[in-house]
Coordinates of N, CA and C and ligand atoms in Angstrom, one line a residue:
M1 N 93.1 71.8 32.4 CA 92.8 72.8 31.8 C 93.5 72.3 30.3
T2 N 92.1 72.9 29.2 CA 92.2 72.7 28.1 C 92.6 73.8 27.0
E3 N 94.0 73.9 26.9 CA 94.7 75.4 26.0 C 94.0 75.7 25.0
L4 N 93.3 77.4 25.0 CA 92.5 77.6 23.8 C 93.4 77.5 22.9
L5 N 94.3 79.3 23.3 CA 95.2 79.7 22.2 C 96.6 79.7 22.8
K6 N 98.1 80.1 22.0 CA 99.0 80.5 22.4 C 99.7 81.1 21.4
V7 N 100.1 82.0 21.8 CA 101.9 83.2 21.0 C 103.1 82.7 21.4
I8 N 103.7 82.1 20.8 CA 105.3 82.2 20.6 C 106.0 83.1 19.9
D9 N 106.3 83.9 20.9 CA 108.0 84.9 20.0 C 107.0 85.8 19.4
L10 N 105.9 86.3 19.1 CA 105.4 86.9 18.0 C 105.5 88.4 18.4
K11 N 105.8 88.7 17.1 CA 106.3 89.9 16.8 C 105.2 90.9 15.4
K12 N 105.4 92.1 16.1 CA 104.2 92.7 15.0 C 105.2 94.3 14.4
Q13 N 104.9 94.5 13.0 CA 105.2 95.7 12.8 C 104.7 96.2 11.5
Y14 N 104.2 97.3 11.8 CA 103.2 97.8 10.7 C 104.4 98.6 9.3
E15 N 103.8 98.5 8.3 CA 104.8 99.1 7.2 C 103.6 100.2 6.8
N16 N 104.1 101.2 6.7 CA 103.2 102.1 5.9 C 104.0 103.1 5.0
D17 N 104.1 102.8 3.6 CA 104.7 103.7 3.0 C 106.5 103.4 3.4
E18 N 107.6 104.4 3.6 CA 108.9 103.9 4.2 C 108.5 103.8 5.8
I19 N 108.1 103.9 6.2 CA 107.9 103.7 7.7 C 107.5 102.6 8.1
V20 N 108.7 102.0 8.7 CA 108.0 100.5 10.1 C 108.0 101.3 11.5
T21 N 107.1 100.9 11.9 CA 106.6 101.1 13.4 C 106.4 99.4 14.1
K22 N 107.3 99.4 14.5 CA 107.9 98.2 15.6 C 106.7 97.8 16.8
V23 N 105.4 97.3 16.8 CA 104.8 97.1 18.0 C 105.0 96.4 19.0
L24 N 105.1 94.7 18.7 CA 105.1 94.2 19.3 C 106.5 92.9 19.0
H25 N 107.6 93.0 20.1 CA 108.6 92.7 19.7 C 109.3 91.0 20.4
G26 N 108.4 90.0 20.1 CA 108.6 88.9 20.7 C 107.2 88.3 22.2
V27 N 106.4 88.3 22.3 CA 105.0 87.9 23.0 C 105.0 86.5 23.1
S28 N 105.0 85.9 24.3 CA 104.6 84.5 24.4 C 103.9 84.0 25.8
F29 N 102.8 83.6 25.4 CA 101.5 82.8 26.0 C 100.9 81.7 25.9
N30 N 99.9 81.3 27.3 CA 99.1 80.8 26.5 C 97.9 81.4 27.1
I31 N 96.7 80.9 26.9 CA 95.6 81.1 27.3 C 94.2 79.9 27.3
D32 N 94.4 79.1 28.2 CA 93.3 78.3 28.5 C 91.8 78.8 28.3
E33 N 91.2 77.6 28.0 CA 89.6 77.5 28.1 C 88.9 77.6 29.6
G34 N 88.4 78.8 29.5 CA 87.5 79.4 30.4 C 88.3 80.7 31.4
E35 N 89.3 80.8 31.1 CA 90.3 81.5 32.0 C 89.6 83.1 31.4
F36 N 89.4 83.9 32.6 CA 89.3 85.9 32.2 C 90.8 86.4 32.4
V37 N 90.9 86.9 31.3 CA 92.5 87.1 31.4 C 92.6 88.8 31.2
A38 N 93.1 89.5 32.0 CA 93.2 91.0 31.3 C 94.5 91.3 30.9
I39 N 94.6 91.8 30.0 CA 95.9 92.4 28.8 C 96.4 94.0 29.5
M40 N 97.1 94.0 29.9 CA 97.2 95.5 30.4 C 98.2 96.4 30.1
G41 N 98.3 97.7 30.1 CA 99.3 98.3 29.5 C 99.0 99.6 29.3
P42 N 100.0 100.6 29.1 CA 99.9 101.9 29.2 C 99.1 102.0 27.6
S43 N 98.9 103.1 27.1 CA 98.2 103.8 25.6 C 99.5 103.5 24.7
G44 N 99.1 102.5 23.9 CA 100.3 102.8 22.5 C 101.5 101.8 22.8
S45 N 101.1 100.5 24.1 CA 102.0 99.4 24.2 C 101.9 98.5 23.2
G46 N 100.4 98.4 22.6 CA 100.2 97.4 21.7 C 99.1 96.0 21.9
K47 N 98.5 96.7 23.2 CA 97.1 95.7 23.2 C 96.3 95.7 22.4
S48 N 95.8 96.6 21.7 CA 94.9 96.7 20.6 C 95.6 95.9 19.3
T49 N 96.8 95.7 19.1 CA 97.5 95.3 17.9 C 97.4 93.3 18.3
L50 N 98.0 93.2 19.4 CA 97.8 91.8 19.9 C 96.4 91.3 20.2
M51 N 95.5 92.1 20.5 CA 94.1 91.3 20.6 C 93.6 91.1 18.9
H52 N 93.8 91.8 18.0 CA 93.4 91.9 16.7 C 94.2 91.1 15.8
I53 N 94.8 90.5 16.3 CA 96.2 89.5 15.7 C 95.4 87.9 16.3
M54 N 95.2 88.1 17.5 CA 94.4 86.9 18.6 C 93.2 86.6 17.7
G55 N 92.6 87.8 17.5 CA 91.1 87.8 17.0 C 91.2 87.4 15.5
F56 N 91.8 87.7 14.7 CA 91.8 87.2 13.3 C 91.6 88.6 13.0
L57 N 91.7 89.6 13.3 CA 91.3 90.6 12.4 C 92.7 91.5 11.9
D58 N 94.2 90.7 12.3 CA 95.3 91.3 11.9 C 96.2 90.0 11.7
K59 N 97.1 90.1 11.1 CA 98.2 88.7 10.8 C 99.7 89.6 11.8
L60 N 100.3 88.7 12.1 CA 101.2 88.9 12.9 C 102.5 88.7 12.1
T61 N 103.6 89.4 12.3 CA 104.6 89.3 11.3 C 105.6 88.3 11.2
T62 N 106.4 87.9 12.8 CA 106.5 86.9 12.8 C 106.3 86.1 14.1
G63 N 107.2 84.7 14.4 CA 106.5 83.9 15.7 C 105.3 83.1 15.3
K64 N 104.9 82.6 16.5 CA 103.6 82.0 15.6 C 102.2 82.1 16.7
Y65 N 100.9 81.8 16.2 CA 100.0 82.0 16.9 C 98.7 80.9 16.7
I66 N 98.8 79.9 17.6 CA 98.1 78.5 17.6 C 96.4 79.0 18.4
F67 N 95.9 78.4 17.6 CA 94.2 78.8 18.4 C 94.0 77.5 18.2
K68 N 93.3 76.7 18.8 CA 92.2 75.2 19.6 C 93.7 74.2 18.9
G69 N 94.5 74.2 19.0 CA 95.3 73.5 17.9 C 96.0 73.7 16.8
V70 N 95.7 74.5 16.5 CA 95.9 75.0 15.0 C 96.8 76.2 14.7
D71 N 98.3 75.7 13.8 CA 99.1 77.0 13.7 C 98.4 77.4 12.6
T72 N 98.2 78.9 13.2 CA 97.0 80.2 12.3 C 98.1 80.3 10.8
S73 N 99.5 80.0 10.7 CA 100.4 80.9 10.1 C 100.0 80.6 8.5
N74 N 99.6 80.1 8.3 CA 99.2 79.4 6.8 C 97.4 79.7 6.2
L75 N 96.8 80.0 7.3 CA 95.2 79.9 7.1 C 94.9 81.3 6.3
S76 N 93.9 80.4 5.1 CA 93.3 81.7 4.1 C 92.4 82.4 4.6
D77 N 92.0 83.7 4.2 CA 91.0 84.8 4.3 C 89.8 84.0 4.9
D78 N 89.4 83.2 4.3 CA 88.3 82.7 4.2 C 88.5 82.0 5.9
Q79 N 89.2 81.3 6.0 CA 89.4 80.6 7.4 C 89.7 81.8 8.1
M80 N 90.2 82.6 8.4 CA 90.3 83.6 9.3 C 89.3 83.8 9.6
A81 N 88.3 84.5 8.2 CA 87.2 85.1 8.8 C 86.1 83.7 9.5
E82 N 86.2 82.6 9.0 CA 85.0 81.4 10.3 C 85.9 81.7 11.4
Y83 N 87.2 81.8 11.9 CA 87.2 81.7 13.7 C 86.6 82.6 14.2
R84 N 86.7 84.2 13.3 CA 86.3 85.3 13.7 C 84.7 85.5 13.4
N85 N 84.2 84.8 12.8 CA 82.5 84.9 12.6 C 81.9 84.3 13.7
F86 N 82.5 82.5 14.0 CA 81.7 81.7 14.9 C 82.6 81.5 15.7
D87 N 83.9 81.3 16.3 CA 85.0 81.3 17.3 C 84.5 82.7 18.4
I88 N 85.1 83.6 17.8 CA 84.9 84.7 18.8 C 83.9 86.0 18.6
G89 N 83.7 86.4 19.7 CA 83.0 87.8 19.8 C 84.0 89.2 20.2
F90 N 83.5 90.0 19.9 CA 84.3 91.2 19.9 C 83.5 92.3 20.6
V91 N 84.1 92.7 21.5 CA 83.3 94.1 22.4 C 84.1 95.5 22.2
F92 N 84.0 96.6 21.5 CA 85.1 97.5 21.3 C 84.4 98.9 22.5
Q93 N 85.4 99.2 22.7 CA 85.2 100.7 23.3 C 83.9 101.6 23.3
S94 N 84.0 101.7 21.8 CA 83.0 102.7 20.8 C 81.7 102.0 20.5
F95 N 81.4 100.8 21.1 CA 80.4 99.9 20.7 C 80.0 99.2 19.8
N96 N 80.4 100.7 18.2 CA 80.3 100.0 17.3 C 78.9 99.7 16.7
L97 N 77.8 99.9 16.9 CA 76.4 99.5 16.7 C 76.3 99.9 15.6
L98 N 75.1 99.6 14.9 CA 74.3 100.3 13.3 C 73.5 101.4 14.0
P99 N 74.1 102.6 13.1 CA 72.4 103.5 14.1 C 71.9 103.8 13.6
R100 N 71.0 103.9 14.3 CA 69.4 104.1 13.6 C 68.5 102.6 13.3
T101 N 69.4 101.7 14.4 CA 68.5 100.4 13.7 C 68.3 99.5 15.1
S102 N 67.8 98.6 14.8 CA 66.9 98.5 16.3 C 68.0 97.2 17.4
V103 N 67.8 97.4 18.5 CA 68.4 96.5 19.3 C 68.2 95.4 18.4
F104 N 67.3 94.6 18.6 CA 66.9 93.4 18.1 C 68.2 92.9 16.5
D105 N 67.8 94.0 15.8 CA 68.3 93.6 14.4 C 70.3 93.9 14.5
N106 N 70.4 94.8 15.6 CA 71.9 95.0 15.4 C 72.5 93.5 16.3
V107 N 72.2 92.9 16.9 CA 72.3 91.8 17.8 C 72.2 90.5 16.7
K108 N 71.2 90.8 15.7 CA 70.8 89.5 14.5 C 72.1 89.9 13.2
L109 N 72.8 90.9 13.5 CA 73.9 90.7 12.1 C 74.6 89.9 12.1
P110 N 75.6 89.3 13.7 CA 76.3 88.4 13.3 C 75.7 86.9 12.6
L111 N 74.4 87.0 12.8 CA 74.3 85.2 12.3 C 74.1 85.6 10.7
S112 N 74.0 86.7 10.2 CA 73.8 86.9 8.8 C 75.0 86.3 8.1
Y113 N 76.3 86.0 9.0 CA 77.1 85.4 8.2 C 77.0 83.9 8.5
A114 N 76.0 83.0 9.2 CA 76.0 81.5 9.1 C 75.5 81.0 7.9
Q115 N 75.4 80.1 7.6 CA 74.5 79.5 6.4 C 73.9 78.6 7.3
N116 N 73.6 78.2 8.1 CA 72.6 77.1 9.3 C 72.7 78.1 10.5
P117 N 71.9 79.3 10.7 CA 71.7 79.7 11.5 C 70.7 79.4 12.6
G118 N 70.0 78.6 12.3 CA 69.0 78.4 13.3 C 67.8 78.6 13.8
D119 N 67.3 78.9 15.0 CA 66.1 79.7 15.2 C 66.5 80.9 15.3
I120 N 66.6 82.4 14.2 CA 67.5 83.4 14.4 C 66.7 84.3 15.8
T121 N 65.1 84.0 15.5 CA 64.4 85.1 16.5 C 64.4 84.6 17.9
A122 N 64.8 83.3 18.2 CA 65.3 82.5 19.8 C 66.5 83.3 20.1
K123 N 67.5 83.1 19.1 CA 69.2 83.6 20.1 C 69.0 84.4 19.4
V124 N 68.7 85.5 19.3 CA 68.8 87.2 19.2 C 68.3 87.5 20.9
K125 N 66.9 86.9 21.0 CA 66.1 87.1 22.1 C 66.8 86.2 23.2
Q126 N 67.7 85.6 23.4 CA 68.1 84.6 24.7 C 69.6 86.0 24.6
A127 N 70.4 86.0 23.5 CA 71.2 86.6 24.0 C 71.1 88.5 24.5
I128 N 69.5 89.0 24.3 CA 69.5 90.1 24.8 C 69.0 89.9 26.0
A129 N 68.6 88.8 26.1 CA 68.0 88.5 27.8 C 69.8 88.3 28.5
A130 N 70.4 88.1 28.0 CA 71.5 87.4 28.9 C 72.1 88.6 29.2
V131 N 71.7 90.1 28.7 CA 72.2 91.3 29.2 C 71.3 92.3 30.0
G132 N 70.0 91.6 29.5 CA 68.7 92.2 30.7 C 68.9 93.5 30.1
L133 N 68.4 92.8 28.5 CA 67.6 94.6 27.4 C 66.5 93.5 26.6
N134 N 66.1 92.9 27.7 CA 64.4 92.6 26.9 C 63.2 93.8 26.8
H135 N 63.8 95.0 27.7 CA 62.5 95.5 27.7 C 63.2 97.0 26.6
R136 N 64.3 96.7 26.1 CA 64.8 97.2 24.9 C 64.6 97.0 23.4
I137 N 64.3 95.9 23.4 CA 64.5 95.1 22.3 C 64.3 95.6 20.9
N138 N 62.9 96.7 21.1 CA 62.4 97.2 19.6 C 63.3 98.7 19.6
N139 N 63.8 98.9 20.5 CA 64.1 100.4 20.6 C 65.5 101.0 19.3
L140 N 65.6 101.8 18.9 CA 67.2 101.8 18.2 C 68.3 102.2 18.9
S141 N 69.1 102.3 18.3 CA 70.3 102.0 19.1 C 70.8 103.4 19.3
N142 N 70.2 104.5 18.7 CA 70.5 106.1 18.9 C 69.4 106.0 19.9
Q143 N 68.8 105.4 20.8 CA 67.9 106.0 21.6 C 67.9 105.8 23.1
L144 N 69.6 104.3 23.1 CA 70.0 104.1 24.2 C 71.1 104.7 24.8
S145 N 71.3 104.4 26.4 CA 72.4 104.9 27.0 C 74.1 104.4 26.7
G146 N 74.8 105.0 27.2 CA 76.3 104.5 26.5 C 76.3 103.1 27.0
G147 N 75.9 103.2 28.3 CA 75.9 101.3 28.9 C 75.0 100.6 28.7
E148 N 73.9 100.5 27.9 CA 72.7 100.1 27.1 C 73.2 100.1 26.3
K149 N 74.0 100.7 25.2 CA 74.4 100.6 24.1 C 75.9 99.8 24.4
Q150 N 76.9 99.3 25.2 CA 77.6 98.5 25.4 C 76.5 97.1 25.4
R151 N 76.4 97.1 26.1 CA 75.3 95.8 26.8 C 74.7 95.6 25.3
V152 N 74.3 96.2 24.2 CA 73.7 95.6 22.9 C 74.8 94.5 22.1
A153 N 76.3 95.5 22.1 CA 77.2 95.4 21.6 C 77.6 93.4 22.6
I154 N 77.6 93.6 23.8 CA 77.7 92.4 24.2 C 77.0 91.3 23.9
A155 N 75.4 91.2 23.2 CA 74.4 90.6 22.7 C 74.8 90.0 21.8
R156 N 75.4 90.9 20.7 CA 75.9 91.1 19.9 C 77.0 90.2 19.5
A157 N 78.1 90.1 20.1 CA 79.1 89.3 20.3 C 79.1 87.7 21.0
L158 N 77.7 88.0 21.7 CA 77.0 86.4 22.6 C 76.2 85.8 21.3
V159 N 75.5 86.1 20.2 CA 74.7 85.7 19.6 C 74.9 84.6 19.0
N160 N 76.4 84.2 18.3 CA 76.9 82.8 17.9 C 77.1 82.0 18.8
D161 N 77.2 82.3 20.1 CA 77.5 81.4 21.7 C 78.8 81.5 21.0
P162 N 80.3 82.0 20.9 CA 81.4 81.5 20.8 C 81.8 81.2 22.2
A163 N 83.2 80.9 21.9 CA 83.8 80.3 23.4 C 84.5 81.6 24.4
L164 N 85.0 82.7 23.1 CA 86.0 83.4 23.3 C 85.5 84.8 23.2
I165 N 85.3 85.5 24.0 CA 84.8 87.1 24.4 C 86.2 88.1 24.0
F166 N 86.6 88.8 22.8 CA 87.6 89.8 23.6 C 87.0 91.1 23.5
A167 N 87.1 92.0 24.4 CA 86.6 93.0 24.9 C 87.7 94.3 25.2
D168 N 88.0 95.2 24.4 CA 88.6 96.0 24.0 C 88.3 97.4 24.6
E169 N 89.2 97.8 25.9 CA 88.6 98.9 26.9 C 86.9 99.1 26.9
P170 N 86.1 98.1 27.3 CA 84.8 98.0 27.0 C 84.0 99.0 27.7
T171 N 84.7 100.0 29.0 CA 84.3 100.7 30.0 C 85.2 101.6 29.7
G172 N 85.7 102.2 28.4 CA 86.9 103.2 28.6 C 86.0 104.6 28.6
N173 N 84.6 104.4 27.9 CA 83.4 105.4 27.6 C 82.0 105.5 28.6
L174 N 82.2 104.5 29.4 CA 81.5 105.1 30.5 C 81.7 105.7 31.8
D175 N 80.6 105.7 32.4 CA 80.8 106.5 34.0 C 80.8 104.8 34.8
S176 N 81.1 104.9 35.8 CA 81.8 104.2 37.0 C 80.3 103.0 37.1
K177 N 79.3 103.6 37.4 CA 77.8 102.8 37.7 C 78.2 102.0 36.1
T178 N 77.8 102.6 35.4 CA 77.3 101.4 34.2 C 78.6 101.1 33.5
G179 N 79.7 101.5 33.8 CA 81.2 100.6 34.0 C 80.8 99.3 34.8
G180 N 80.6 99.3 35.8 CA 80.1 98.3 36.8 C 79.4 97.4 36.6
Q181 N 78.3 97.5 36.1 CA 77.1 96.5 35.1 C 77.8 96.1 33.8
V182 N 78.8 96.8 33.1 CA 79.4 95.7 32.3 C 80.3 94.9 32.5
M183 N 81.2 95.2 33.7 CA 82.0 94.1 34.1 C 81.4 92.9 35.0
R184 N 80.4 93.1 35.3 CA 79.5 92.5 36.1 C 78.8 91.3 35.0
I185 N 78.8 91.8 33.8 CA 78.2 91.0 32.6 C 79.5 89.9 32.2
L186 N 80.6 90.4 32.1 CA 81.3 90.1 31.4 C 82.0 88.9 32.5
Q187 N 82.1 89.2 33.7 CA 82.1 88.5 35.2 C 81.3 86.7 35.1
T188 N 80.1 87.1 34.7 CA 78.5 86.5 34.7 C 79.1 85.4 33.7
L189 N 79.3 86.1 32.5 CA 79.4 85.2 31.1 C 81.1 84.2 31.7
N190 N 81.7 84.9 32.2 CA 82.7 83.8 32.2 C 82.7 82.5 33.9
K191 N 81.7 82.7 34.4 CA 81.4 81.8 34.9 C 80.3 80.9 34.4
R192 N 79.9 81.2 33.1 CA 79.4 80.4 32.7 C 79.6 79.7 31.5
G193 N 81.3 79.9 31.7 CA 82.4 78.8 30.7 C 83.1 79.8 30.0
K194 N 82.3 81.1 29.3 CA 83.1 81.8 28.5 C 84.5 82.3 28.4
T195 N 85.7 82.2 28.0 CA 86.8 82.6 28.0 C 86.2 84.1 27.8
I196 N 87.0 84.6 28.6 CA 87.1 86.3 28.2 C 88.7 86.8 28.3
I197 N 88.9 87.9 27.2 CA 90.0 88.4 27.0 C 90.2 89.8 27.4
L198 N 90.1 90.5 28.1 CA 90.0 91.9 28.2 C 91.3 93.1 28.1
V199 N 90.7 93.9 27.4 CA 92.4 94.8 27.2 C 92.1 96.4 27.8
T200 N 92.7 96.6 28.9 CA 92.7 97.9 29.4 C 93.7 98.2 29.7
H201 N 93.9 99.9 30.2 CA 95.1 100.6 30.4 C 94.9 100.4 31.9
E202 N 93.7 100.4 32.7 CA 93.7 100.6 34.5 C 93.8 99.7 34.6
K203 N 94.1 99.8 35.8 CA 94.6 98.9 37.1 C 93.7 98.3 37.5
Y204 N 92.6 99.1 37.9 CA 91.2 98.8 38.9 C 90.5 98.0 37.8
T205 N 90.6 98.2 36.7 CA 89.8 97.1 35.5 C 90.2 95.8 35.4
A206 N 91.7 95.8 35.4 CA 92.2 94.8 35.2 C 92.3 93.8 36.4
E207 N 92.0 94.2 37.4 CA 91.6 93.6 38.9 C 90.4 92.7 38.6
H208 N 89.4 92.9 38.0 CA 88.1 92.3 38.0 C 88.3 90.9 37.1
A209 N 90.0 90.5 36.3 CA 90.0 89.4 35.8 C 90.8 88.5 36.7
H210 N 90.9 87.2 36.6 CA 91.5 86.4 37.4 C 93.2 86.6 37.1
R211 N 93.5 86.7 36.0 CA 94.6 87.0 35.5 C 95.5 88.5 34.7
I212 N 96.3 89.0 35.2 CA 96.9 90.0 34.3 C 97.9 89.8 33.9
I213 N 98.0 89.8 32.3 CA 99.5 90.0 31.4 C 99.5 91.1 31.5
K214 N 100.4 91.8 32.0 CA 101.2 92.6 31.5 C 101.8 93.3 30.5
I215 N 101.9 94.7 29.4 CA 102.2 94.5 28.1 C 103.1 95.8 28.4
K216 N 104.1 96.3 27.9 CA 104.7 97.3 28.3 C 106.1 97.1 27.3
D217 N 106.2 98.2 26.4 CA 106.7 98.5 25.4 C 107.0 97.2 24.3
G218 N 105.6 96.5 23.8 CA 105.4 95.3 23.1 C 105.9 94.3 23.3
L219 N 106.3 93.9 25.2 CA 107.1 92.5 26.0 C 105.9 92.6 26.7
V220 N 106.0 91.4 27.5 CA 105.1 90.9 28.5 C 105.8 91.0 29.7
E221 N 105.8 92.3 30.4 CA 106.2 92.8 31.5 C 106.3 91.9 32.9
E222 N 105.1 91.4 32.5 CA 104.8 90.4 34.0 C 103.2 89.8 33.7
D223 N 103.2 88.3 34.2 CA 101.7 87.3 33.9 C 101.9 87.2 35.5
L224 N 100.3 87.5 36.1 CA 100.7 87.1 37.3 C 99.2 86.8 37.6
Q225 N 98.7 85.7 38.3 CA 97.1 85.4 38.8 C 96.6 86.5 39.7
V226 N 95.5 86.8 39.5 CA 95.3 88.0 40.8 C 94.9 87.4 42.0
A227 N 95.5 87.4 42.9 CA 95.4 86.4 44.3 C 93.3 87.2 44.6
N228 N 93.4 88.3 44.9 CA 91.7 88.6 45.1 C 91.5 89.5 44.0
H229 N 90.6 89.0 43.0 CA 89.9 89.6 42.0 C 89.0 90.3 42.5
I230 N 88.8 91.8 42.0 CA 87.1 92.6 42.7 C 86.1 91.9 41.5
E231 N 84.9 91.3 42.6 CA 83.8 90.8 42.2 C 82.4 91.6 42.0
I232 N 82.3 91.8 41.1 CA 81.1 92.8 41.3 C 80.0 92.0 41.3
K233 N 79.3 92.9 41.9 CA 78.0 92.2 43.0 C 77.1 93.7 42.4
D234 N 75.1 92.6 42.3 CA 74.6 94.0 41.3 C 74.4 95.3 42.1
G235 N 74.3 96.2 40.9 CA 74.4 97.3 42.0 C 75.6 98.1 42.0
D236 N 77.0 97.3 42.1 CA 78.5 98.3 42.6 C 78.7 98.8 41.3
E237 N 79.5 99.5 41.9 CA 80.1 100.5 41.1 C 81.3 99.6 40.2
L238 N 81.9 100.2 39.1 CA 83.4 100.4 38.9 C 84.4 100.8 39.8
I239 N 84.5 100.2 40.9 CA 85.7 101.3 41.8 C 86.8 102.0 41.0
K240 N 86.4 103.1 41.2 CA 87.8 104.0 40.4 C 89.1 104.7 41.5
Ligands
ADP1 P1 97.3 100.0 22.8 O1 96.1 99.4 22.4 O2 98.2 99.4 23.6 O3 97.1 101.7 22.8 P2 98.0 99.7 19.8 O4 98.1 98.3 19.8 O5 96.4 100.4 19.5 O6 98.1 99.9 21.4 O7 98.9 100.8 19.1 C1 100.4 100.3 19.7 C2 101.5 100.8 18.3 O8 101.1 100.7 17.1 C3 100.7 102.8 18.7 O9 102.4 103.3 18.3 C4 100.3 102.7 17.3 O10 100.5 103.8 16.8 C5 100.9 101.8 16.5 N1 99.8 101.6 15.3 C6 98.6 100.9 16.0 N2 97.9 100.2 14.5 C7 98.7 100.7 13.3 C8 98.6 100.8 12.1 N3 97.6 100.1 11.1 N4 99.6 101.2 11.4 C9 100.5 101.7 11.6 N5 101.1 102.1 13.3 C10 99.5 101.4 13.9
MG2 MG1 94.0 100.1 22.4

């Protein structure tokens, strides 16, 4: 297995005015290419903070973050943006689509950062097909259901063909049926070789991954392989 990323004794504290909030107290693990990992823990345990650091949306306070063999300690903002835009796709609980904008244009957005995006129309159509939304391509984002919105967000995360996808509570705003569809898409993408890092506070959602890293009070409490992960088949609900 090829290592994709590694965090070593990672600590993070936020400093606002005089107030220091210590969030991560020394977290270490490796993730290989092609894994499907759930970062699981209660609300406020530091999951999103950890994801933001691994996704180059934020910086650690001390410790090391190695991404694709590169020590990221001294990267410039431009180098961080390069990783963020071309190596990683993001899916968030709240979808974060552009309002009153078509599915096509929402999915196209990340390609506008590329200098040589290639055949934009073909790439956008391929990403939309991968989430089964061909019939919605010209609809506006506000004309979609929650599940469809999240599938558009996944298509947007895929359009640059990144090796790694972060999904932060992607089913948090969905009912169990549409949540199941989203988990099925993530499982299918993983089978096609994408590394998936799923952030969730729900045990049953985490059990769709192949490995669970449990975070509690800013520390890794447990890091285990899931012996029998839940496999979603077409039409299955997310079991609650
Ligand atoms: P989780 O995703 O596990 O619910 P978070 O990583 O969002 O947890 O937050 C962990 C802790 O860090 C919380 O106590 C939260 O209030 C705090 N926190 C998160 N972001 C900031 C910030 N920008 N400034 C100060 N505190 C923050
Ligand atoms: Mg969170």
